[in-house]
Coordinates of C-alpha atoms and ligand atoms in Angstrom, one line a residue:
X62 CA -137.3 -64.9 58.0
X63 CA -138.5 -61.3 58.6
X64 CA -138.7 -60.3 62.3
X65 CA -142.3 -60.3 63.6
X66 CA -143.6 -57.0 64.7
X67 CA -144.5 -56.9 68.4
X68 CA -148.2 -56.7 69.1
X69 CA -149.9 -53.2 69.3
X70 CA -150.1 -52.0 72.8
X71 CA -153.4 -50.4 73.8
X72 CA -153.8 -47.6 76.2
X73 CA -156.5 -45.1 77.0
X74 CA -154.0 -42.2 76.7
X75 CA -150.5 -41.6 75.5
X76 CA -148.6 -38.6 76.7
X77 CA -145.6 -37.4 74.7
X78 CA -143.0 -35.9 77.0
X79 CA -142.1 -36.5 80.6
X80 CA -141.3 -32.9 81.6
X81 CA -143.2 -30.6 83.9
X82 CA -146.4 -31.1 81.9
X83 CA -146.2 -34.7 81.1
X84 CA -145.7 -35.7 84.7
X85 CA -148.6 -33.8 85.9
X86 CA -150.9 -35.0 83.1
X87 CA -149.9 -38.6 84.0
X88 CA -150.8 -38.1 87.6
X89 CA -154.1 -36.6 86.6
X90 CA -155.0 -39.3 84.1
X91 CA -154.0 -42.0 86.5
X92 CA -156.3 -40.5 89.2
X93 CA -159.1 -40.6 86.7
X94 CA -158.5 -44.3 86.0
X95 CA -157.0 -44.0 82.5
X96 CA -154.5 -46.5 81.5
X97 CA -151.8 -44.1 80.4
X98 CA -148.3 -44.4 78.9
X99 CA -145.7 -41.6 78.8
X100 CA -143.1 -41.7 76.1
X101 CA -140.0 -39.5 76.2
X102 CA -136.9 -39.4 74.1
X103 CA -134.7 -38.5 77.1
X104 CA -133.1 -40.9 79.5
X105 CA -135.0 -39.6 82.5
X106 CA -137.8 -37.2 83.5
X107 CA -137.4 -33.4 83.3
X108 CA -138.0 -32.4 79.7
X109 CA -136.5 -28.9 79.3
X110 CA -134.8 -29.4 82.7
X111 CA -133.3 -32.6 81.6
X112 CA -131.9 -31.5 78.2
X113 CA -130.8 -27.9 79.1
X114 CA -127.9 -28.9 81.4
X115 CA -125.4 -26.4 80.0
X116 CA -123.2 -24.7 82.6
X117 CA -125.0 -21.8 84.3
X118 CA -128.6 -23.0 83.3
X119 CA -130.9 -21.6 85.9
X120 CA -134.6 -21.0 86.3
X121 CA -135.4 -17.2 86.2
X122 CA -138.6 -17.6 88.1
X123 CA -138.4 -18.3 91.8
X124 CA -138.8 -22.0 92.7
X125 CA -141.7 -21.2 94.9
X126 CA -143.7 -20.2 91.8
X127 CA -142.1 -22.6 89.4
X128 CA -143.6 -25.7 90.9
X129 CA -146.6 -28.0 91.3
X130 CA -149.6 -27.1 93.4
X131 CA -151.5 -30.4 93.4
X132 CA -150.2 -31.9 96.5
X133 CA -150.0 -30.4 100.0
X134 CA -147.6 -33.1 101.0
X135 CA -145.3 -32.2 98.2
X136 CA -145.5 -28.5 99.1
X137 CA -144.6 -29.4 102.6
X138 CA -141.8 -31.7 101.8
X139 CA -139.8 -29.8 99.2
X140 CA -137.4 -27.1 100.2
X141 CA -135.9 -24.8 97.4
X142 CA -132.4 -24.1 98.4
X143 CA -132.3 -20.6 96.7
X144 CA -134.5 -18.1 95.2
X145 CA -133.7 -19.0 91.5
X146 CA -132.8 -22.7 91.5
X147 CA -130.1 -23.9 89.1
X148 CA -131.0 -26.5 86.5
X149 CA -129.8 -29.5 88.6
X150 CA -132.2 -28.6 91.4
X151 CA -135.2 -28.2 89.2
X152 CA -134.3 -31.5 87.5
X153 CA -134.0 -33.1 91.0
X154 CA -137.4 -31.7 92.0
X155 CA -139.0 -33.3 88.9
X156 CA -137.2 -36.6 89.7
X157 CA -138.5 -36.4 93.3
X158 CA -142.0 -35.9 92.0
X159 CA -141.8 -38.8 89.7
X160 CA -140.5 -41.1 92.5
X161 CA -142.9 -39.8 95.2
X162 CA -146.0 -40.4 93.0
X163 CA -144.6 -43.5 91.5
X164 CA -144.9 -42.1 88.0
X165 CA -141.9 -43.9 86.4
X166 CA -143.7 -47.2 86.1
X167 CA -145.9 -45.6 83.3
X168 CA -143.0 -43.8 81.6
X169 CA -141.0 -45.3 78.8
X170 CA -137.6 -43.4 78.4
X171 CA -135.3 -43.3 75.4
X172 CA -138.3 -43.7 73.2
X173 CA -138.9 -41.1 70.5
X174 CA -142.4 -40.8 69.0
X175 CA -142.0 -40.8 65.2
X176 CA -145.6 -41.0 63.9
X177 CA -149.0 -40.4 65.3
X178 CA -151.9 -41.2 62.9
X179 CA -155.6 -40.8 63.6
X180 CA -157.8 -43.7 62.7
X181 CA -161.1 -42.1 62.2
X182 CA -163.1 -45.3 62.0
X183 CA -162.1 -46.1 65.6
X184 CA -161.5 -42.6 67.0
X185 CA -158.0 -43.7 68.1
X186 CA -154.5 -42.6 67.6
X187 CA -151.9 -45.1 66.2
X188 CA -148.5 -44.2 67.5
X189 CA -145.1 -45.5 66.3
X190 CA -141.8 -45.0 68.0
X191 CA -138.1 -45.2 67.0
X192 CA -137.9 -48.4 69.1
X193 CA -140.2 -50.1 66.6
X194 CA -143.3 -50.2 68.9
X195 CA -146.9 -49.6 67.9
X196 CA -149.3 -48.2 70.4
X197 CA -152.9 -47.4 70.2
X198 CA -154.6 -44.8 72.4
X199 CA -157.9 -42.9 72.4
X200 CA -156.2 -39.7 73.6
X201 CA -152.9 -38.2 72.8
X202 CA -151.4 -35.3 74.9
X203 CA -148.5 -33.5 73.3
X204 CA -146.6 -32.4 76.4
X205 CA -143.5 -31.7 74.3
X206 CA -142.6 -28.2 75.6
X207 CA -142.5 -25.0 73.6
X208 CA -138.7 -24.8 73.3
X209 CA -137.6 -28.3 72.6
X210 CA -136.5 -28.2 68.9
X211 CA -133.0 -26.7 68.8
X212 CA -132.2 -24.2 66.1
X213 CA -128.8 -24.7 64.7
X214 CA -128.1 -22.2 62.0
X215 CA -127.0 -23.5 58.7
X216 CA -123.5 -22.0 58.6
X217 CA -121.2 -23.3 55.9
X218 CA -118.6 -25.7 57.0
X219 CA -120.4 -26.9 60.2
X220 CA -119.3 -30.5 59.6
X221 CA -115.6 -29.5 59.1
X222 CA -114.9 -28.4 62.7
X223 CA -112.4 -30.7 64.4
X224 CA -113.2 -29.5 67.9
X225 CA -116.4 -30.1 69.9
X226 CA -119.6 -28.3 68.7
X227 CA -122.8 -28.5 70.6
X228 CA -126.1 -26.7 71.0
X229 CA -126.8 -25.7 74.6
X230 CA -129.9 -27.9 74.8
X231 CA -127.8 -30.9 73.8
X232 CA -125.0 -30.4 76.2
X233 CA -123.2 -33.6 76.8
X234 CA -123.8 -34.1 80.5
X235 CA -120.6 -34.4 82.6
X236 CA -118.4 -34.9 79.5
X237 CA -117.8 -31.4 78.2
X238 CA -115.7 -28.9 80.3
X239 CA -114.7 -25.4 79.1
X240 CA -112.0 -25.1 81.6
X241 CA -108.7 -24.0 80.0
X242 CA -110.3 -24.2 76.5
X243 CA -110.7 -21.7 73.7
X244 CA -114.4 -21.4 73.5
X245 CA -116.7 -19.7 71.0
X246 CA -120.3 -18.9 71.8
X247 CA -122.7 -18.0 69.1
X248 CA -125.9 -16.3 70.5
X249 CA -126.5 -13.9 73.4
X250 CA -130.1 -14.6 74.3
X251 CA -131.1 -15.7 77.9
X252 CA -129.3 -19.0 77.4
X253 CA -126.1 -17.5 76.0
X254 CA -126.0 -15.0 78.7
X255 CA -126.3 -17.7 81.5
X256 CA -123.6 -19.7 79.8
X257 CA -121.2 -16.9 79.1
X258 CA -121.3 -15.5 82.7
X259 CA -120.8 -19.0 84.1
X260 CA -117.8 -20.2 82.0
X261 CA -116.0 -17.0 81.1
X262 CA -113.6 -17.2 84.0
X263 CA -112.5 -20.8 83.5
X264 CA -111.9 -20.6 79.8
X265 CA -108.5 -19.8 78.4
X266 CA -110.2 -17.5 75.9
X267 CA -113.9 -16.9 75.4
X268 CA -115.1 -15.3 72.1
X269 CA -118.7 -14.2 72.1
X270 CA -120.3 -13.9 68.7
X271 CA -123.2 -11.5 69.2
X272 CA -125.7 -10.5 66.6
X273 CA -128.2 -8.7 68.8
X274 CA -127.6 -7.6 72.4
X275 CA -130.3 -8.5 74.8
X276 CA -132.2 -6.4 77.4
X277 CA -131.4 -7.8 80.8
X278 CA -132.2 -7.4 84.5
X279 CA -129.6 -8.2 87.2
X280 CA -130.8 -11.3 89.1
X281 CA -130.9 -11.1 92.9
X282 CA -130.4 -14.6 94.0
X283 CA -129.8 -15.8 97.6
X284 CA -129.9 -19.0 99.6
X285 CA -133.1 -19.5 101.7
X286 CA -132.8 -19.7 105.4
X287 CA -135.2 -21.9 107.4
X288 CA -137.4 -19.0 108.4
X289 CA -137.9 -17.9 104.8
X290 CA -138.8 -21.5 103.9
X291 CA -141.3 -21.5 106.7
X292 CA -142.9 -18.3 105.4
X293 CA -143.0 -19.5 101.9
X294 CA -144.8 -22.6 103.1
X295 CA -147.2 -20.7 105.3
X296 CA -148.0 -18.5 102.3
X297 CA -148.4 -21.2 99.7
X298 CA -152.2 -21.0 99.5
X299 CA -152.1 -17.3 98.9
X300 CA -149.3 -17.7 96.4
X301 CA -151.3 -20.1 94.3
X302 CA -154.3 -17.8 94.3
X303 CA -152.0 -14.9 93.2
X304 CA -150.4 -17.0 90.3
X305 CA -153.9 -18.0 89.2
X306 CA -155.0 -14.4 89.0
X307 CA -152.2 -12.5 87.3
X308 CA -151.6 -11.6 83.7
X309 CA -148.4 -13.7 83.4
X310 CA -149.2 -16.4 86.0
X311 CA -146.4 -14.8 88.0
X312 CA -146.2 -13.5 91.5
X313 CA -146.7 -9.9 90.3
X314 CA -149.1 -8.3 87.9
X315 CA -148.7 -5.8 85.1
X316 CA -147.8 -2.3 86.3
X317 CA -150.7 -0.5 88.0
X318 CA -150.0 2.8 86.3
X319 CA -149.3 4.0 82.8
X320 CA -146.1 5.8 82.2
X321 CA -147.9 9.0 81.5
X322 CA -149.8 9.0 84.8
X323 CA -146.5 9.2 86.7
X324 CA -144.3 12.2 87.3
X325 CA -140.7 12.0 86.1
X326 CA -139.5 11.3 89.6
X327 CA -142.2 8.6 90.2
X328 CA -141.2 6.9 86.9
X329 CA -137.6 6.8 88.0
X330 CA -138.4 5.5 91.5
X331 CA -140.7 2.8 90.0
X332 CA -137.9 1.5 87.8
X333 CA -135.2 1.7 90.5
X334 CA -137.4 -0.2 92.9
X335 CA -138.2 -3.0 90.5
X336 CA -134.6 -3.1 89.3
X337 CA -133.7 -3.6 92.9
X338 CA -136.1 -6.6 93.2
X339 CA -133.8 -8.4 90.8
X340 CA -136.6 -10.5 89.1
X341 CA -138.9 -10.4 86.1
X342 CA -141.2 -7.8 87.7
X343 CA -139.1 -5.1 86.0
X344 CA -140.0 -6.6 82.6
X345 CA -143.8 -6.5 82.9
X346 CA -144.5 -4.8 86.2
X347 CA -143.3 -1.3 85.8
X348 CA -145.8 0.5 83.5
X349 CA -148.9 -1.0 82.2
X350 CA -148.3 0.5 78.8
X351 CA -144.7 -0.7 78.3
X352 CA -145.7 -3.0 75.4
X353 CA -148.0 -0.4 73.8
X354 CA -146.6 3.0 74.3
X355 CA -143.4 3.9 72.4
X356 CA -142.4 6.6 74.9
X357 CA -142.9 4.4 77.9
X358 CA -141.0 1.7 76.3
X359 CA -138.1 3.9 75.2
X360 CA -137.8 5.4 78.7
X361 CA -137.4 1.9 80.2
X362 CA -135.0 0.9 77.5
X363 CA -132.9 3.9 78.1
X364 CA -132.8 3.0 81.8
X365 CA -131.5 -0.4 81.0
X366 CA -128.8 0.9 78.6
X367 CA -127.6 3.4 81.2
X368 CA -127.2 0.6 83.8
X369 CA -125.3 -1.5 81.3
X370 CA -122.9 1.3 80.4
X371 CA -122.0 1.8 84.1
X372 CA -120.7 -1.7 84.3
X373 CA -118.5 -2.1 81.3
X374 CA -115.1 -0.4 81.4
X375 CA -114.5 0.0 77.6
X376 CA -117.1 2.4 76.2
X377 CA -116.9 0.8 72.8
X378 CA -117.7 -2.6 74.3
X379 CA -120.4 -1.1 76.3
X380 CA -122.0 0.4 73.2
X381 CA -121.9 -3.1 71.6
X382 CA -123.6 -4.6 74.6
X383 CA -126.3 -2.0 74.9
X384 CA -129.5 -3.1 73.1
X385 CA -130.8 -0.7 70.6
X386 CA -133.2 -0.6 67.6
X387 CA -135.9 -2.7 69.1
X388 CA -138.4 -2.2 71.9
X389 CA -137.7 -3.2 75.5
X390 CA -139.2 -6.5 76.5
X391 CA -140.3 -7.5 73.1
X392 CA -137.8 -10.4 73.3
X393 CA -137.8 -12.4 76.5
X394 CA -135.9 -10.3 78.9
X395 CA -133.0 -12.2 80.6
X396 CA -132.0 -12.2 84.2
X397 CA -128.2 -12.0 84.5
X398 CA -125.6 -12.3 87.2
X399 CA -122.2 -10.7 86.5
X400 CA -122.7 -10.9 82.7
X401 CA -121.3 -7.5 81.8
X402 CA -118.3 -7.7 84.1
X403 CA -117.2 -10.7 82.1
X404 CA -116.5 -8.4 79.2
X405 CA -114.0 -6.4 81.4
X406 CA -111.9 -9.6 81.6
X407 CA -108.8 -9.8 79.3
X408 CA -109.7 -13.4 78.2
X409 CA -113.1 -12.4 76.8
X410 CA -113.7 -10.9 73.3
X411 CA -117.0 -9.6 71.9
X412 CA -117.4 -10.0 68.1
X413 CA -120.3 -8.0 66.6
X414 CA -121.5 -10.4 63.9
X415 CA -124.2 -8.0 62.8
X416 CA -121.3 -5.8 61.5
X417 CA -118.9 -8.6 60.5
X418 CA -120.9 -11.7 59.9
X419 CA -119.7 -15.2 60.5
X420 CA -118.7 -16.5 57.1
X421 CA -118.0 -20.1 57.7
X422 CA -116.9 -22.7 60.3
X423 CA -113.5 -24.1 59.5
X424 CA -111.7 -27.2 60.8
X425 CA -110.0 -24.9 63.4
X426 CA -112.8 -22.5 64.4
X427 CA -114.9 -19.7 63.1
X428 CA -114.1 -17.4 60.2
X429 CA -115.7 -14.0 59.9
X430 CA -116.3 -11.9 56.8
X431 CA -113.3 -9.8 57.5
X432 CA -111.2 -12.9 56.8
X433 CA -110.2 -13.4 60.5
X434 CA -110.2 -16.9 61.8
X435 CA -110.9 -17.5 65.5
X436 CA -109.2 -20.7 66.6
X437 CA -111.4 -22.6 69.0
X438 CA -111.5 -25.9 70.9
X439 CA -115.3 -25.7 71.5
X440 CA -118.1 -24.0 69.6
X441 CA -121.4 -23.5 71.5
X442 CA -124.5 -22.7 69.7
X443 CA -126.7 -20.7 72.1
X444 CA -128.9 -20.1 69.1
X445 CA -132.3 -20.8 70.5
X446 CA -135.2 -22.9 69.3
X447 CA -137.8 -23.4 66.6
X448 CA -140.4 -22.6 69.1
X449 CA -143.8 -24.3 69.5
X450 CA -144.2 -25.9 66.1
X451 CA -140.6 -27.0 65.2
X452 CA -140.8 -30.4 67.0
X453 CA -143.7 -31.4 64.7
X454 CA -141.3 -31.6 61.8
X455 CA -140.1 -34.7 63.5
X456 CA -143.3 -36.2 64.9
X457 CA -145.2 -37.1 61.8
X458 CA -148.7 -36.2 63.1
X459 CA -151.6 -37.0 60.8
X460 CA -155.2 -36.2 61.6
X461 CA -158.4 -36.9 59.7
X462 CA -157.9 -37.8 56.1
X463 CA -154.2 -38.0 56.6
X464 CA -153.6 -34.3 56.8
X465 CA -150.2 -33.6 58.4
X466 CA -149.9 -31.1 61.2
X467 CA -146.6 -29.8 60.0
X468 CA -148.2 -29.1 56.6
X469 CA -151.1 -27.3 58.2
X470 CA -148.8 -25.2 60.3
X471 CA -146.4 -24.5 57.4
X472 CA -149.2 -22.5 55.9
X473 CA -151.0 -21.3 58.9
X474 CA -150.1 -21.7 62.6
X475 CA -153.6 -22.1 63.9
X476 CA -155.6 -23.8 66.6
X477 CA -158.4 -23.3 69.2
X478 CA -157.5 -22.1 72.7
X479 CA -154.0 -23.3 72.0
X480 CA -155.3 -26.7 73.0
X481 CA -156.5 -28.5 69.9
X482 CA -156.3 -28.3 66.1
X483 CA -159.2 -28.8 63.8
X484 CA -158.9 -32.1 62.0
X485 CA -156.9 -33.7 64.9
X486 CA -159.6 -35.1 67.3
X487 CA -158.6 -36.2 70.8
X488 CA -155.1 -34.7 70.4
X489 CA -154.4 -32.1 73.0
X490 CA -151.5 -29.8 73.4
X491 CA -150.0 -28.4 76.6
X492 CA -148.2 -25.0 76.1
X493 CA -149.3 -25.1 72.4
X494 CA -149.0 -22.1 70.2
X495 CA -151.6 -19.4 70.7
X496 CA -152.0 -20.2 74.4
X497 CA -150.2 -17.8 76.8
X498 CA -147.3 -20.2 77.3
X499 CA -144.4 -17.9 76.3
X500 CA -146.0 -15.0 78.1
X501 CA -146.7 -17.0 81.2
X502 CA -144.9 -18.7 84.1
X503 CA -144.8 -22.0 82.4
X504 CA -145.9 -24.3 85.4
X505 CA -148.9 -22.0 86.0
X506 CA -150.1 -22.2 82.4
X507 CA -149.3 -25.9 82.1
X508 CA -151.1 -26.9 85.2
X509 CA -154.3 -25.0 84.3
X510 CA -154.3 -26.4 80.8
X511 CA -153.8 -29.9 82.1
X512 CA -156.7 -29.5 84.6
X513 CA -158.8 -28.3 81.6
X514 CA -157.8 -31.2 79.4
X515 CA -158.4 -33.7 82.2
X516 CA -161.9 -32.3 82.9
X517 CA -162.6 -32.4 79.2
X518 CA -161.6 -36.1 78.9
X519 CA -163.7 -36.8 82.0
X520 CA -166.6 -35.1 80.3
X521 CA -166.3 -37.3 77.2
X522 CA -166.0 -40.4 79.2
X523 CA -169.0 -39.6 81.4
X524 CA -171.1 -38.8 78.4
X525 CA -170.0 -41.9 76.4
X526 CA -168.5 -39.8 73.6
X527 CA -165.6 -40.9 71.4
X528 CA -164.0 -37.7 70.3
X529 CA -163.6 -33.9 70.5
X530 CA -162.1 -31.4 68.1
X531 CA -162.6 -27.7 67.5
X532 CA -164.7 -26.5 64.6
X533 CA -162.9 -24.8 61.8
X534 CA -164.8 -21.6 62.6
X535 CA -163.8 -21.5 66.3
X536 CA -160.2 -22.0 65.2
X537 CA -160.3 -19.1 62.8
X538 CA -161.9 -16.9 65.5
X539 CA -159.4 -17.8 68.1
X540 CA -156.4 -17.2 65.8
X541 CA -157.8 -13.9 64.6
X542 CA -158.4 -12.8 68.2
X543 CA -154.9 -13.8 69.2
X544 CA -153.4 -11.9 66.2
X545 CA -155.5 -8.8 67.0
X546 CA -154.3 -8.7 70.6
X547 CA -150.7 -9.0 69.5
X548 CA -151.0 -6.5 66.8
X549 CA -151.9 -3.8 69.4
X550 CA -148.4 -4.2 70.9
X551 CA -144.9 -3.3 70.1
X552 CA -144.2 -7.1 70.2
X553 CA -145.0 -7.4 66.5
X554 CA -142.3 -5.0 65.4
X555 CA -139.3 -7.1 66.8
X556 CA -137.9 -10.1 65.1
X557 CA -138.0 -12.7 67.8
X558 CA -138.6 -16.4 68.3
X559 CA -142.0 -15.3 69.7
X560 CA -142.9 -14.4 66.1
X561 CA -141.0 -17.4 64.5
X562 CA -138.7 -14.8 62.9
X563 CA -135.6 -16.7 64.0
X564 CA -136.4 -19.6 61.6
X565 CA -136.1 -19.0 57.9
X566 CA -139.4 -19.5 56.1
X567 CA -141.6 -19.8 59.2
X568 CA -144.9 -17.9 59.2
X569 CA -144.6 -14.6 61.0
X570 CA -147.3 -15.0 63.7
X571 CA -147.1 -14.2 67.4
X572 CA -147.0 -17.6 68.9
X573 CA -148.5 -16.8 72.2
X574 CA -151.8 -15.4 73.4
X575 CA -151.2 -12.0 74.8
X576 CA -154.5 -11.4 76.5
X577 CA -153.1 -12.7 79.8
X578 CA -153.0 -16.1 81.5
X579 CA -155.8 -15.0 83.8
X580 CA -158.1 -14.0 81.0
X581 CA -157.2 -17.1 79.0
X582 CA -158.1 -19.4 81.9
X583 CA -161.4 -17.5 82.3
X584 CA -162.2 -18.1 78.6
X585 CA -161.3 -21.8 78.7
X586 CA -163.5 -22.3 81.8
X587 CA -166.4 -20.5 80.1
X588 CA -166.0 -22.6 76.9
X589 CA -166.2 -25.8 79.1
X590 CA -169.2 -24.4 81.1
X591 CA -171.0 -23.8 77.8
X592 CA -170.8 -27.4 76.9
X593 CA -167.5 -27.0 75.1
X594 CA -168.6 -24.3 72.8
X595 CA -166.6 -24.2 69.6
X596 CA -165.8 -27.9 69.8
X597 CA -167.5 -30.8 68.0
X598 CA -168.1 -33.7 70.3
X599 CA -169.0 -37.1 68.7
Ligands
NA7_1052 P1 -133.0 -16.9 71.8 O1 -133.5 -16.0 72.8 O2 -133.7 -17.2 70.6 O3 -131.5 -16.4 71.5 C1 -130.8 -17.0 70.4 C2 -129.5 -16.1 70.2 O4 -128.8 -16.8 69.2 C3 -129.8 -14.7 69.8 O5 -128.9 -13.9 70.3 C4 -129.7 -14.8 68.2 O6 -129.4 -13.6 67.6 C5 -128.6 -15.8 68.1 N1 -128.4 -16.3 66.8 C6 -129.3 -17.2 66.2 N2 -128.8 -17.5 65.0 C7 -127.7 -16.9 64.9 C8 -126.7 -16.9 63.8 N3 -126.9 -17.5 62.7 N4 -125.6 -16.0 64.0 C9 -125.4 -15.4 65.1 N5 -126.3 -15.4 66.1 C10 -127.4 -16.1 66.0 O7 -132.7 -18.4 72.5 P2 -132.3 -18.7 74.0 O8 -132.0 -20.1 74.0 O9 -131.2 -17.7 74.5 O10 -133.5 -18.4 74.8 C11 -134.8 -19.1 74.6 C12 -135.7 -18.9 75.7 O11 -135.3 -19.8 76.7 C13 -135.7 -17.6 76.4 O12 -136.6 -16.7 75.7 C14 -136.3 -17.9 77.7 O13 -137.7 -18.1 77.7 C15 -135.7 -19.3 78.0 P3 -130.6 -12.7 67.0 O14 -131.3 -12.2 68.3 O15 -131.5 -13.6 66.2 O16 -130.0 -11.7 66.2

């Protein structure tokens, strides 16, 4: 006898993902009276902050800007312990929010969405999960995060390794310890940097396989005293206004002046001042032409290289660690804390795999092209993500006429406002490609998008409409506009995950809207005001 399939569960909305975005979207939909279910592959809430639990993982935006704004009570109750909270604290915060607002009762964990298919005749989505369930919902919100699909490079021999190998975002919680071990780390982006500086001293030997050195800023972190917390609380209304008004949804804006307006002394002072702040303001806040003017950019890049050289004892190692050959800030700048000093330790080696590539993984470790074998107990892939679109290779998402989203995006990563794709009615994305997500403080961008999505759904319901999707034309115009903005910058010249350049075969398109989170929000509001211009509502 074949097992009977459980009956189809019916909801108004399904949200995929119980991270920052999914939790807030659930709260909003619930407030609007929508019967909503959240599905998440993880064992608990947190999304990015659940999965990325590698040693040293830390938020590089201050907690008081990387948070929710929808509840005064929550703002009053929660105390960030330090300026840049470590991963466990941000994860605890999200758990606290889930408990406080009783969100868990509508979240199903350990459930991976495998298929979402649009039924045009009924304007609903049919969702299947790896737990064998079938769910029907009018609306689907993909709150899957922009960096959730790990990129593990296809290095020959990967399966042969007899030690432990893991990607940073799949770190086995509590069961993997680098202490006293011979550890190899592949990748020196923001994740690799956090990990390396955190584990270097406890390993027996740490071998860092670096292909491209990263531009960094020394993080200034400290624990908050009571009076600082009181000040943060008293200032929270102003802070929200500020985040809502700036280019990056951050607590600072782009630099006021162009590099060329300032005297040599003023330029230096500006950089020294921001360097001393120890936050991301040095990335975007120094000169307003840092992303467009080669001379401005090179000046800032030189400044960073000079600072790195001062900290590394061996000049040859310092040269390897100094980023060159690509513009400052065109990859996400990392905040570091003692990273460079780790390379002064006797137990830390730096291998330049740009010069001597990794040839294969062996049962014992990693072998490079010069025939050398590095014997290792643990290999850590800090090799980043297939950003924005990668996860849709595993969520078979089919819109009208069975068209598959992964197929559409294999040709052309396109959408309207980063929120919806033509042919996929009633499917919304939070932090989707071509929205400012990667160039924005994620919670700012996510909350504003979720407010927009919620208002849009409210509009449909109030007007008795079944579905919304962008027109093909609006989508082309948005995509072209996004491309044009990016093409005016140095960002297009650097191979980065922003451009999909880290994934073989991926379309080279800048994956984020670079016109500013403030301008983006203005455009989205205007579109809604003009009766959802560019969308077809049926
Ligand atoms: P990133 O920034 O994409 O960094 C990945 C790193 O892994 C980077 O140094 C890559 O070198 C390296 N990499 C990738 N594949 C290989 C191979 N095959 N061999 C050697 N090295 C390799 O990811 P992160 O996780 O650090 O950061 C992602 C975002 O999280 C970050 O931007 C913040 O927003 C938070 P490459 O540069 O490609 O030469």
